[in-house]
Short mmCIF file of C-alpha atoms in Angstrom, two decimals:
data_model
loop_
_atom_site.label_atom_id
_atom_site.label_comp_id
_atom_site.label_asym_id
_atom_site.label_seq_id
_atom_site.Cartn_x
_atom_site.Cartn_y
_atom_site.Cartn_z
CA MET A 1 16.40 17.00 19.48
CA VAL A 2 14.27 14.83 21.75
CA LYS A 3 11.45 14.93 19.18
CA ASN A 4 13.82 13.95 16.37
CA THR A 5 15.22 11.08 18.42
CA ALA A 6 11.73 9.86 19.30
CA VAL A 7 10.55 10.15 15.71
CA THR A 8 13.61 8.33 14.40
CA ALA A 9 13.19 5.56 16.96
CA ALA A 10 9.47 5.25 16.24
CA GLY A 11 10.14 5.18 12.51
CA ALA A 12 12.82 2.54 12.82
CA ALA A 13 10.69 0.34 15.08
CA SER A 14 7.62 0.75 12.89
CA GLY A 15 9.57 0.10 9.72
CA ALA A 16 11.33 -2.93 11.16
CA ALA A 17 8.09 -4.47 12.39
CA THR A 18 6.34 -3.87 9.09
CA GLY A 19 9.32 -5.14 7.12
CA ALA A 20 9.40 -8.32 9.18
CA MET A 21 5.68 -8.89 8.68
CA LEU A 22 5.77 -8.18 4.96
CA GLY A 23 8.97 -10.17 4.52
CA SER A 24 7.07 -13.33 5.39
CA PHE A 25 4.65 -12.62 2.53
CA ILE A 26 7.01 -11.11 -0.03
CA PRO A 27 10.67 -11.97 0.54
CA GLY A 28 12.96 -9.01 -0.09
CA ALA A 29 10.14 -6.54 -0.62
CA GLY A 30 9.33 -6.59 3.10
CA THR A 31 12.74 -5.17 3.95
CA VAL A 32 12.44 -2.42 1.35
CA ILE A 33 8.92 -1.50 2.41
CA GLY A 34 9.87 -1.54 6.09
CA GLY A 35 12.69 0.90 5.45
CA MET A 36 10.45 3.15 3.36
CA ILE A 37 7.71 3.20 5.98
CA GLY A 38 10.24 3.87 8.74
CA GLY A 39 11.56 6.88 6.82
CA ALA A 40 8.04 8.15 6.22
CA VAL A 41 7.44 8.57 9.94
CA GLY A 42 10.22 11.15 10.17
CA SER A 43 9.19 13.02 7.04
CA ILE A 44 5.71 13.87 8.27
CA ALA A 45 6.48 14.41 11.95
CA ASP A 46 7.12 18.09 11.43
CA LYS A 47 3.67 18.60 9.85
CA PHE A 48 1.48 16.88 12.44
CA THR A 49 1.72 16.10 16.06
CA GLU A 50 3.74 12.94 16.45
CA ASP A 51 0.70 10.97 17.58
CA ASP A 52 -1.34 11.99 14.52
CA SER A 53 1.38 11.14 12.04
CA VAL A 54 2.09 7.77 13.61
CA LYS A 55 -1.64 6.98 13.64
CA MET A 56 -2.04 7.84 9.93
CA ILE A 57 0.95 5.70 8.99
CA ARG A 58 -0.33 2.82 11.11
CA ILE A 59 -3.73 2.99 9.40
CA ALA A 60 -2.10 3.21 5.96
CA LYS A 61 0.06 0.14 6.76
CA GLU A 62 -2.88 -1.89 8.06
CA GLU A 63 -5.00 -1.14 5.01
CA PHE A 64 -2.01 -1.73 2.73
CA ILE A 65 -1.63 -5.21 4.17
CA ASP A 66 -5.37 -5.92 3.86
CA LEU A 67 -5.78 -4.64 0.30
CA VAL A 68 -2.54 -4.35 -1.62
CA ILE A 69 -0.39 -7.25 -0.41
CA PHE A 70 -2.80 -9.91 -1.62
CA CYS A 71 -3.66 -8.30 -4.96
CA PRO A 72 -2.23 -9.89 -8.08
CA LEU A 73 -0.04 -6.88 -8.82
CA LYS A 74 3.19 -6.99 -10.77
CA GLN A 75 6.34 -5.89 -8.97
CA ASP A 76 6.46 -2.49 -10.68
CA GLU A 77 2.76 -1.83 -9.96
CA PHE A 78 3.28 -2.79 -6.33
CA GLU A 79 6.32 -0.51 -6.03
CA GLU A 80 4.44 2.43 -7.54
CA ILE A 81 1.79 2.15 -4.84
CA VAL A 82 4.41 1.80 -2.09
CA ASN A 83 6.26 4.85 -3.39
CA LYS A 84 3.13 6.99 -3.60
CA ILE A 85 1.87 6.11 -0.13
CA PHE A 86 5.04 5.70 1.90
CA VAL A 87 7.97 7.32 0.07
CA GLY A 88 6.94 10.03 -2.38
CA LYS A 89 7.23 13.76 -1.90
CA GLU A 90 3.46 14.02 -1.38
CA THR A 91 3.25 11.64 1.60
CA SER A 92 2.99 14.48 4.09
CA LYS A 93 0.03 15.93 2.18
CA LEU A 94 -1.54 12.49 1.84
CA TYR A 95 -1.39 11.90 5.59
CA LYS A 96 -2.82 15.37 6.25
CA ASP A 97 -5.66 14.63 3.84
CA MET A 98 -6.29 11.31 5.58
CA PHE A 99 -6.42 13.06 8.92
CA ALA A 100 -8.70 15.83 7.61
CA ALA A 101 -11.09 13.33 5.99
CA GLY A 102 -12.49 12.35 9.37
CA ASN A 103 -12.56 8.65 8.50
CA SER A 104 -8.90 8.01 7.75
CA ARG A 105 -9.36 4.29 7.25
CA LYS A 106 -12.07 4.76 4.61
CA TYR A 107 -10.04 7.48 2.91
CA ILE A 108 -6.95 5.29 2.46
CA ARG A 109 -8.97 2.17 1.57
CA ASP A 110 -10.73 4.09 -1.19
CA LEU A 111 -7.41 5.43 -2.44
CA TYR A 112 -5.85 1.94 -2.47
CA ARG A 113 -8.86 0.52 -4.32
CA LYS A 114 -8.65 3.27 -6.93
CA MET A 115 -4.92 2.73 -7.38
CA ILE A 116 -5.33 -1.05 -7.72
CA ILE A 117 -8.20 -0.73 -10.20
CA ASP A 118 -6.23 1.81 -12.24
CA LYS A 119 -3.26 -0.58 -12.40
CA LEU A 120 -5.42 -3.54 -13.43
CA LYS A 121 -7.32 -1.54 -16.07
CA LYS A 122 -4.05 -0.61 -17.78
CA ARG A 123 -3.11 -4.24 -18.34
CA GLU A 124 -3.60 -5.95 -21.68
CA ILE A 125 -6.02 -8.85 -21.56
CA ASN A 126 -4.59 -12.17 -22.71
CA GLU A 127 -7.67 -14.35 -23.31
CA ASP A 128 -5.66 -17.55 -23.71
CA GLU A 129 -4.03 -17.00 -20.33
CA ILE A 130 -7.41 -16.38 -18.69
CA ILE A 131 -8.92 -19.53 -20.22
CA GLU A 132 -5.93 -21.60 -19.14
CA THR A 133 -6.15 -20.24 -15.59
CA VAL A 134 -9.86 -20.98 -15.36
CA GLN A 135 -9.37 -24.49 -16.78
CA THR A 136 -6.58 -25.22 -14.36
CA ALA A 137 -8.41 -23.80 -11.36
CA SER A 138 -11.77 -25.39 -11.98
CA GLY A 139 -11.11 -28.49 -14.07
CA VAL A 140 -14.58 -27.87 -15.57
CA PHE A 141 -13.72 -26.62 -19.04
CA GLN A 142 -12.16 -28.83 -21.66
CA THR A 143 -10.33 -27.65 -24.75
CA ALA A 144 -11.53 -28.94 -28.10
#
C-alpha cells in the first residue's frame, strides 16, 4: 500500500510537471502527455525498483523534450510516439530494455530518432510546398 501510494504520488507529480512544461510548447497536448506519463510511472513500478523506473521515465521525458517536441511532426505522428513510449502496453518492456542497455539515454535517443525518421519517410513529398518554404525563408529564389 505504501509503495502504491508513493508510486501514484510520484506519477502524478511527474506527470503534472511534464504536462505544465509541455503545455507551454504545445497547448492542450501538454496536459494529455502529462497524464500519460504520470500513469506510466505506476504501470512499470511493479517490474523495477521504484528508483529505476522513475529514472528511466525521467530520461525518456528529457530526451522526448530534446528530440520530439521540436520536430515538425503532425499531431497523429506525435501522438503515436507518445503512445509507444509513455502509454502503450509495451512501456514496461521498453523501460526494462533501456535499463538493460547500460546507456539508457543513448538507447532512447536512438529509438526516438528512428521513430522520427520513419514518420518523415512515410510522408509524401510536395515539391511546390518545399520550394515555397525555401523561397519564403531565404528570399533568395525567385519564381519565373
